[in-house]
Amino acid sequence: MNIESITARKLIQLKAFSIQFTHPFQWANGWKAPVYLDDRKILSYTQARAFFKVELSRIVAENFPDIDMVAGIATTAIAHGILVAEQLGLPFVYVHPTPKDHGLENQIEGDLRPRQKVLIVENQVNTGSNLTKVIEAIRNNGCTVVGVVTIFDYQFPSTQKKLSVAGVPLFALSNYNAFIEQLREDKMGSQETIDLLEAWHTNPKKWKP
């Protein structure tokens, strides 16, 4: 079993995925979605937390061995980013998609200096809207974004295009295809449920319950 399948199975076993079609979830961009991933549940279980810390850090070490800084996206990926930074013994900052409207009005929290090579940790990649804003903020600070690592990639072509245009590679522990295949393999969803989940993923912008 590959890491994508192992990760999908662990997320399913943690009950991190919620599926509901009659009362779909509202995403920040206005999309209606029949599936929601609450990856923060990982943080409550020591063995699961250790697995994700090690595996995310492994991806970073194998693909980006000479980075200067780990950056987590605020607020959902702060904890995940800290786990990776601690595992690798690297400095850490976190970045808001937009500057705060109070206090110091920071967008980048921590000590990020120009010309540093930065690896972004995101908990999950869906539309990529916040991610592209964070990439821009780090670059505006005079730094290089070498890549993004995430727990889960929804694999939307529009998001892949955004990252391609930005010139930033994405590495994910698991993805939507692996999630669907694991549901099918473990018989954790009816064929009707799987068909509906696949139909939503084909055109999430226009999907209606």
PDB file of C-alpha atoms in Angstrom:
ATOM      1  CA  MET A   1       0.000   0.000   0.000  1.00  0.00           C
ATOM      2  CA  ASN A   2       1.429   3.417  -0.960  1.00  0.00           C
ATOM      3  CA  ILE A   3       1.600   6.447   1.317  1.00  0.00           C
ATOM      4  CA  GLU A   4      -1.424   8.097  -0.343  1.00  0.00           C
ATOM      5  CA  SER A   5      -3.607   5.076   0.498  1.00  0.00           C
ATOM      6  CA  ILE A   6      -2.166   4.666   4.001  1.00  0.00           C
ATOM      7  CA  THR A   7      -2.821   8.323   4.767  1.00  0.00           C
ATOM      8  CA  ALA A   8      -6.360   8.214   3.360  1.00  0.00           C
ATOM      9  CA  ARG A   9      -7.128   5.159   5.467  1.00  0.00           C
ATOM     10  CA  LYS A  10      -5.785   6.817   8.620  1.00  0.00           C
ATOM     11  CA  LEU A  11      -7.910   9.914   7.996  1.00  0.00           C
ATOM     12  CA  ILE A  12     -10.986   7.761   7.437  1.00  0.00           C
ATOM     13  CA  GLN A  13     -10.298   5.737  10.587  1.00  0.00           C
ATOM     14  CA  LEU A  14      -9.960   8.962  12.578  1.00  0.00           C
ATOM     15  CA  LYS A  15     -13.385   9.964  11.244  1.00  0.00           C
ATOM     16  CA  ALA A  16     -11.778  13.127   9.891  1.00  0.00           C
ATOM     17  CA  PHE A  17     -14.019  13.035   6.813  1.00  0.00           C
ATOM     18  CA  SER A  18     -17.680  13.979   7.111  1.00  0.00           C
ATOM     19  CA  ILE A  19     -20.038  13.215   4.224  1.00  0.00           C
ATOM     20  CA  GLN A  20     -23.536  14.619   3.886  1.00  0.00           C
ATOM     21  CA  PHE A  21     -25.506  15.315   0.762  1.00  0.00           C
ATOM     22  CA  THR A  22     -28.827  16.690   2.016  1.00  0.00           C
ATOM     23  CA  HIS A  23     -27.152  19.443   4.052  1.00  0.00           C
ATOM     24  CA  PRO A  24     -23.842  20.064   2.243  1.00  0.00           C
ATOM     25  CA  PHE A  25     -20.992  22.032   3.735  1.00  0.00           C
ATOM     26  CA  GLN A  26     -20.454  25.657   2.756  1.00  0.00           C
ATOM     27  CA  TRP A  27     -16.913  26.473   1.672  1.00  0.00           C
ATOM     28  CA  ALA A  28     -15.443  29.952   2.114  1.00  0.00           C
ATOM     29  CA  ASN A  29     -15.519  30.564  -1.651  1.00  0.00           C
ATOM     30  CA  GLY A  30     -19.250  29.820  -1.796  1.00  0.00           C
ATOM     31  CA  TRP A  31     -19.062  26.258  -3.105  1.00  0.00           C
ATOM     32  CA  LYS A  32     -21.371  23.630  -1.675  1.00  0.00           C
ATOM     33  CA  ALA A  33     -19.558  20.422  -0.819  1.00  0.00           C
ATOM     34  CA  PRO A  34     -20.834  17.015   0.317  1.00  0.00           C
ATOM     35  CA  VAL A  35     -17.512  16.225   1.994  1.00  0.00           C
ATOM     36  CA  TYR A  36     -15.518  18.014   4.690  1.00  0.00           C
ATOM     37  CA  LEU A  37     -12.087  17.099   6.026  1.00  0.00           C
ATOM     38  CA  ASP A  38     -11.446  18.059   9.642  1.00  0.00           C
ATOM     39  CA  ASP A  39      -7.723  17.287   9.744  1.00  0.00           C
ATOM     40  CA  ARG A  40      -7.365  19.052  13.107  1.00  0.00           C
ATOM     41  CA  LYS A  41      -8.537  15.789  14.653  1.00  0.00           C
ATOM     42  CA  ILE A  42      -5.030  14.496  13.980  1.00  0.00           C
ATOM     43  CA  LEU A  43      -3.716  16.758  16.723  1.00  0.00           C
ATOM     44  CA  SER A  44      -5.790  15.028  19.407  1.00  0.00           C
ATOM     45  CA  TYR A  45      -4.272  11.572  18.903  1.00  0.00           C
ATOM     46  CA  THR A  46      -0.625  11.057  19.790  1.00  0.00           C
ATOM     47  CA  GLN A  47       0.076   8.160  17.404  1.00  0.00           C
ATOM     48  CA  ALA A  48      -1.669   9.858  14.489  1.00  0.00           C
ATOM     49  CA  ARG A  49       0.073  13.139  15.239  1.00  0.00           C
ATOM     50  CA  ALA A  50       3.442  11.379  15.274  1.00  0.00           C
ATOM     51  CA  PHE A  51       2.721   9.677  11.946  1.00  0.00           C
ATOM     52  CA  PHE A  52       1.809  12.909  10.170  1.00  0.00           C
ATOM     53  CA  LYS A  53       4.718  14.805  11.717  1.00  0.00           C
ATOM     54  CA  VAL A  54       7.211  12.186  10.531  1.00  0.00           C
ATOM     55  CA  GLU A  55       5.715  11.710   7.067  1.00  0.00           C
ATOM     56  CA  LEU A  56       5.347  15.409   6.295  1.00  0.00           C
ATOM     57  CA  SER A  57       8.898  15.976   7.505  1.00  0.00           C
ATOM     58  CA  ARG A  58      10.133  13.085   5.360  1.00  0.00           C
ATOM     59  CA  ILE A  59       8.677  14.721   2.242  1.00  0.00           C
ATOM     60  CA  VAL A  60      10.394  17.985   3.130  1.00  0.00           C
ATOM     61  CA  ALA A  61      13.759  16.349   3.863  1.00  0.00           C
ATOM     62  CA  GLU A  62      13.692  14.301   0.655  1.00  0.00           C
ATOM     63  CA  ASN A  63      12.634  17.093  -1.679  1.00  0.00           C
ATOM     64  CA  PHE A  64      13.813  20.313  -0.018  1.00  0.00           C
ATOM     65  CA  PRO A  65      16.964  19.506   1.962  1.00  0.00           C
ATOM     66  CA  ASP A  66      18.385  23.031   2.075  1.00  0.00           C
ATOM     67  CA  ILE A  67      15.496  25.247   3.203  1.00  0.00           C
ATOM     68  CA  ASP A  68      15.951  28.031   5.734  1.00  0.00           C
ATOM     69  CA  MET A  69      12.407  28.356   7.075  1.00  0.00           C
ATOM     70  CA  VAL A  70       9.136  26.488   7.502  1.00  0.00           C
ATOM     71  CA  ALA A  71       5.990  28.611   7.126  1.00  0.00           C
ATOM     72  CA  GLY A  72       2.539  27.511   8.220  1.00  0.00           C
ATOM     73  CA  ILE A  73      -0.604  29.098   6.819  1.00  0.00           C
ATOM     74  CA  ALA A  74      -2.699  30.791   9.496  1.00  0.00           C
ATOM     75  CA  THR A  75      -4.640  29.614  11.208  1.00  0.00           C
ATOM     76  CA  THR A  76      -5.427  26.054  10.181  1.00  0.00           C
ATOM     77  CA  ALA A  77      -1.886  24.914   9.373  1.00  0.00           C
ATOM     78  CA  ILE A  78       0.017  26.600  12.205  1.00  0.00           C
ATOM     79  CA  ALA A  79       0.111  23.455  14.345  1.00  0.00           C
ATOM     80  CA  HIS A  80       1.053  21.199  11.418  1.00  0.00           C
ATOM     81  CA  GLY A  81       3.831  23.562  10.402  1.00  0.00           C
ATOM     82  CA  ILE A  82       5.261  23.705  13.917  1.00  0.00           C
ATOM     83  CA  LEU A  83       5.350  19.895  14.039  1.00  0.00           C
ATOM     84  CA  VAL A  84       7.393  19.806  10.839  1.00  0.00           C
ATOM     85  CA  ALA A  85       9.733  22.600  11.910  1.00  0.00           C
ATOM     86  CA  GLU A  86      10.335  20.943  15.271  1.00  0.00           C
ATOM     87  CA  GLN A  87      10.996  17.551  13.684  1.00  0.00           C
ATOM     88  CA  LEU A  88      13.527  19.049  11.265  1.00  0.00           C
ATOM     89  CA  GLY A  89      15.073  21.510  13.713  1.00  0.00           C
ATOM     90  CA  LEU A  90      14.170  24.518  11.576  1.00  0.00           C
ATOM     91  CA  PRO A  91      12.881  28.045  12.323  1.00  0.00           C
ATOM     92  CA  PHE A  92       9.156  28.688  11.918  1.00  0.00           C
ATOM     93  CA  VAL A  93       6.858  31.523  10.941  1.00  0.00           C
ATOM     94  CA  TYR A  94       3.204  31.629  10.100  1.00  0.00           C
ATOM     95  CA  VAL A  95       1.554  33.728   7.441  1.00  0.00           C
ATOM     96  CA  HIS A  96      -1.939  35.206   7.211  1.00  0.00           C
ATOM     97  CA  PRO A  97      -3.556  35.302   3.755  1.00  0.00           C
ATOM     98  CA  THR A  98      -4.088  39.041   4.304  1.00  0.00           C
ATOM     99  CA  PRO A  99      -2.544  41.495   6.795  1.00  0.00           C
ATOM    100  CA  LYS A 100      -4.212  41.762  10.188  1.00  0.00           C
ATOM    101  CA  ASP A 101      -6.357  44.812  10.799  1.00  0.00           C
ATOM    102  CA  HIS A 102      -5.172  45.311  14.388  1.00  0.00           C
ATOM    103  CA  GLY A 103      -2.015  45.438  16.483  1.00  0.00           C
ATOM    104  CA  LEU A 104       1.111  45.564  14.317  1.00  0.00           C
ATOM    105  CA  GLU A 105      -1.030  44.667  11.287  1.00  0.00           C
ATOM    106  CA  ASN A 106       1.411  41.897  10.423  1.00  0.00           C
ATOM    107  CA  GLN A 107       0.865  39.444   7.615  1.00  0.00           C
ATOM    108  CA  ILE A 108       3.921  37.375   8.490  1.00  0.00           C
ATOM    109  CA  GLU A 109       4.285  36.424  12.159  1.00  0.00           C
ATOM    110  CA  GLY A 110       7.834  35.685  13.254  1.00  0.00           C
ATOM    111  CA  ASP A 111      11.286  36.577  11.995  1.00  0.00           C
ATOM    112  CA  LEU A 112      11.388  36.010   8.229  1.00  0.00           C
ATOM    113  CA  ARG A 113      14.366  37.676   6.600  1.00  0.00           C
ATOM    114  CA  PRO A 114      14.966  38.473   2.919  1.00  0.00           C
ATOM    115  CA  ARG A 115      16.679  35.885   0.704  1.00  0.00           C
ATOM    116  CA  GLN A 116      15.593  32.938   2.819  1.00  0.00           C
ATOM    117  CA  LYS A 117      14.315  29.756   1.159  1.00  0.00           C
ATOM    118  CA  VAL A 118      10.875  28.974   2.544  1.00  0.00           C
ATOM    119  CA  LEU A 119       8.840  25.758   2.572  1.00  0.00           C
ATOM    120  CA  ILE A 120       5.090  26.238   3.119  1.00  0.00           C
ATOM    121  CA  VAL A 121       3.064  23.747   5.141  1.00  0.00           C
ATOM    122  CA  GLU A 122      -0.679  23.690   4.427  1.00  0.00           C
ATOM    123  CA  ASN A 123      -3.060  21.322   6.151  1.00  0.00           C
ATOM    124  CA  GLN A 124      -5.140  20.741   3.003  1.00  0.00           C
ATOM    125  CA  VAL A 125      -5.188  22.228  -0.478  1.00  0.00           C
ATOM    126  CA  ASN A 126      -8.587  22.852  -2.060  1.00  0.00           C
ATOM    127  CA  THR A 127      -9.177  26.041  -4.062  1.00  0.00           C
ATOM    128  CA  GLY A 128      -5.677  27.374  -3.397  1.00  0.00           C
ATOM    129  CA  SER A 129      -6.903  30.923  -2.786  1.00  0.00           C
ATOM    130  CA  ASN A 130      -5.227  31.434   0.597  1.00  0.00           C
ATOM    131  CA  LEU A 131      -2.178  29.501  -0.523  1.00  0.00           C
ATOM    132  CA  THR A 132      -1.463  31.780  -3.475  1.00  0.00           C
ATOM    133  CA  LYS A 133      -1.874  34.852  -1.235  1.00  0.00           C
ATOM    134  CA  VAL A 134       0.654  33.433   1.212  1.00  0.00           C
ATOM    135  CA  ILE A 135       3.106  32.640  -1.599  1.00  0.00           C
ATOM    136  CA  GLU A 136       2.834  36.249  -2.763  1.00  0.00           C
ATOM    137  CA  ALA A 137       3.340  37.617   0.769  1.00  0.00           C
ATOM    138  CA  ILE A 138       6.499  35.563   1.284  1.00  0.00           C
ATOM    139  CA  ARG A 139       7.887  36.634  -2.085  1.00  0.00           C
ATOM    140  CA  ASN A 140       7.092  40.266  -1.324  1.00  0.00           C
ATOM    141  CA  ASN A 141       9.265  39.820   1.748  1.00  0.00           C
ATOM    142  CA  GLY A 142      12.192  39.081  -0.551  1.00  0.00           C
ATOM    143  CA  CYS A 143      12.192  35.315  -0.020  1.00  0.00           C
ATOM    144  CA  THR A 144      11.935  32.277  -2.273  1.00  0.00           C
ATOM    145  CA  VAL A 145       9.076  29.800  -1.930  1.00  0.00           C
ATOM    146  CA  VAL A 146      10.615  26.440  -2.789  1.00  0.00           C
ATOM    147  CA  GLY A 147       7.463  24.340  -2.437  1.00  0.00           C
ATOM    148  CA  VAL A 148       4.350  23.347  -0.521  1.00  0.00           C
ATOM    149  CA  VAL A 149       3.668  20.195   1.475  1.00  0.00           C
ATOM    150  CA  THR A 150       0.201  19.255   2.644  1.00  0.00           C
ATOM    151  CA  ILE A 151      -1.706  16.413   4.214  1.00  0.00           C
ATOM    152  CA  PHE A 152      -4.447  16.324   1.598  1.00  0.00           C
ATOM    153  CA  ASP A 153      -4.861  17.608  -1.943  1.00  0.00           C
ATOM    154  CA  TYR A 154      -8.357  17.856  -3.409  1.00  0.00           C
ATOM    155  CA  GLN A 155      -6.767  17.695  -6.874  1.00  0.00           C
ATOM    156  CA  PHE A 156      -8.805  20.437  -8.514  1.00  0.00           C
ATOM    157  CA  PRO A 157      -7.376  21.312 -11.948  1.00  0.00           C
ATOM    158  CA  SER A 158      -7.959  25.028 -11.315  1.00  0.00           C
ATOM    159  CA  THR A 159      -5.800  24.873  -8.186  1.00  0.00           C
ATOM    160  CA  GLN A 160      -3.093  22.895  -9.951  1.00  0.00           C
ATOM    161  CA  LYS A 161      -3.058  25.597 -12.621  1.00  0.00           C
ATOM    162  CA  LYS A 162      -2.633  28.358 -10.004  1.00  0.00           C
ATOM    163  CA  LEU A 163       0.381  26.610  -8.514  1.00  0.00           C
ATOM    164  CA  SER A 164       1.828  25.897 -11.939  1.00  0.00           C
ATOM    165  CA  VAL A 165       1.562  29.576 -12.859  1.00  0.00           C
ATOM    166  CA  ALA A 166       3.165  30.473  -9.524  1.00  0.00           C
ATOM    167  CA  GLY A 167       5.962  27.994 -10.245  1.00  0.00           C
ATOM    168  CA  VAL A 168       5.587  26.248  -6.880  1.00  0.00           C
ATOM    169  CA  PRO A 169       5.591  22.418  -6.620  1.00  0.00           C
ATOM    170  CA  LEU A 170       3.062  20.706  -4.365  1.00  0.00           C
ATOM    171  CA  PHE A 171       3.648  17.464  -2.465  1.00  0.00           C
ATOM    172  CA  ALA A 172       0.724  15.799  -0.666  1.00  0.00           C
ATOM    173  CA  LEU A 173       0.550  12.814   1.660  1.00  0.00           C
ATOM    174  CA  SER A 174      -2.825  11.907   0.197  1.00  0.00           C
ATOM    175  CA  ASN A 175      -5.417  13.146  -2.255  1.00  0.00           C
ATOM    176  CA  TYR A 176      -9.028  12.932  -3.346  1.00  0.00           C
ATOM    177  CA  ASN A 177      -8.509   9.973  -5.671  1.00  0.00           C
ATOM    178  CA  ALA A 178      -6.860   7.970  -2.882  1.00  0.00           C
ATOM    179  CA  PHE A 179      -9.737   8.859  -0.545  1.00  0.00           C
ATOM    180  CA  ILE A 180     -12.327   7.570  -3.029  1.00  0.00           C
ATOM    181  CA  GLU A 181     -10.350   4.405  -3.727  1.00  0.00           C
ATOM    182  CA  GLN A 182      -9.963   3.709  -0.019  1.00  0.00           C
ATOM    183  CA  LEU A 183     -13.696   4.112   0.550  1.00  0.00           C
ATOM    184  CA  ARG A 184     -14.268   1.623  -2.233  1.00  0.00           C
ATOM    185  CA  GLU A 185     -11.599  -0.838  -1.113  1.00  0.00           C
ATOM    186  CA  ASP A 186     -12.645  -0.839   2.541  1.00  0.00           C
ATOM    187  CA  LYS A 187     -16.351  -0.905   1.625  1.00  0.00           C
ATOM    188  CA  MET A 188     -16.946   2.173   3.760  1.00  0.00           C
ATOM    189  CA  GLY A 189     -19.376   3.781   1.360  1.00  0.00           C
ATOM    190  CA  SER A 190     -22.106   2.610  -0.992  1.00  0.00           C
ATOM    191  CA  GLN A 191     -21.553   2.790  -4.730  1.00  0.00           C
ATOM    192  CA  GLU A 192     -24.163   5.540  -4.842  1.00  0.00           C
ATOM    193  CA  THR A 193     -22.207   7.586  -2.292  1.00  0.00           C
ATOM    194  CA  ILE A 194     -18.972   7.117  -4.209  1.00  0.00           C
ATOM    195  CA  ASP A 195     -20.654   8.055  -7.503  1.00  0.00           C
ATOM    196  CA  LEU A 196     -22.029  11.243  -5.935  1.00  0.00           C
ATOM    197  CA  LEU A 197     -18.656  12.175  -4.457  1.00  0.00           C
ATOM    198  CA  GLU A 198     -17.020  11.701  -7.836  1.00  0.00           C
ATOM    199  CA  ALA A 199     -19.727  13.729  -9.561  1.00  0.00           C
ATOM    200  CA  TRP A 200     -19.191  16.626  -7.145  1.00  0.00           C
ATOM    201  CA  HIS A 201     -15.437  16.549  -7.696  1.00  0.00           C
ATOM    202  CA  THR A 202     -15.890  16.732 -11.469  1.00  0.00           C
ATOM    203  CA  ASN A 203     -17.651  20.104 -11.242  1.00  0.00           C
ATOM    204  CA  PRO A 204     -17.693  21.452  -7.664  1.00  0.00           C
ATOM    205  CA  LYS A 205     -18.473  25.008  -8.705  1.00  0.00           C
ATOM    206  CA  LYS A 206     -21.814  24.072 -10.262  1.00  0.00           C
ATOM    207  CA  TRP A 207     -22.692  21.085  -8.071  1.00  0.00           C
ATOM    208  CA  LYS A 208     -26.076  21.221  -6.348  1.00  0.00           C
ATOM    209  CA  PRO A 209     -27.441  18.827  -3.694  1.00  0.00           C
TER     210      PRO A 209
END
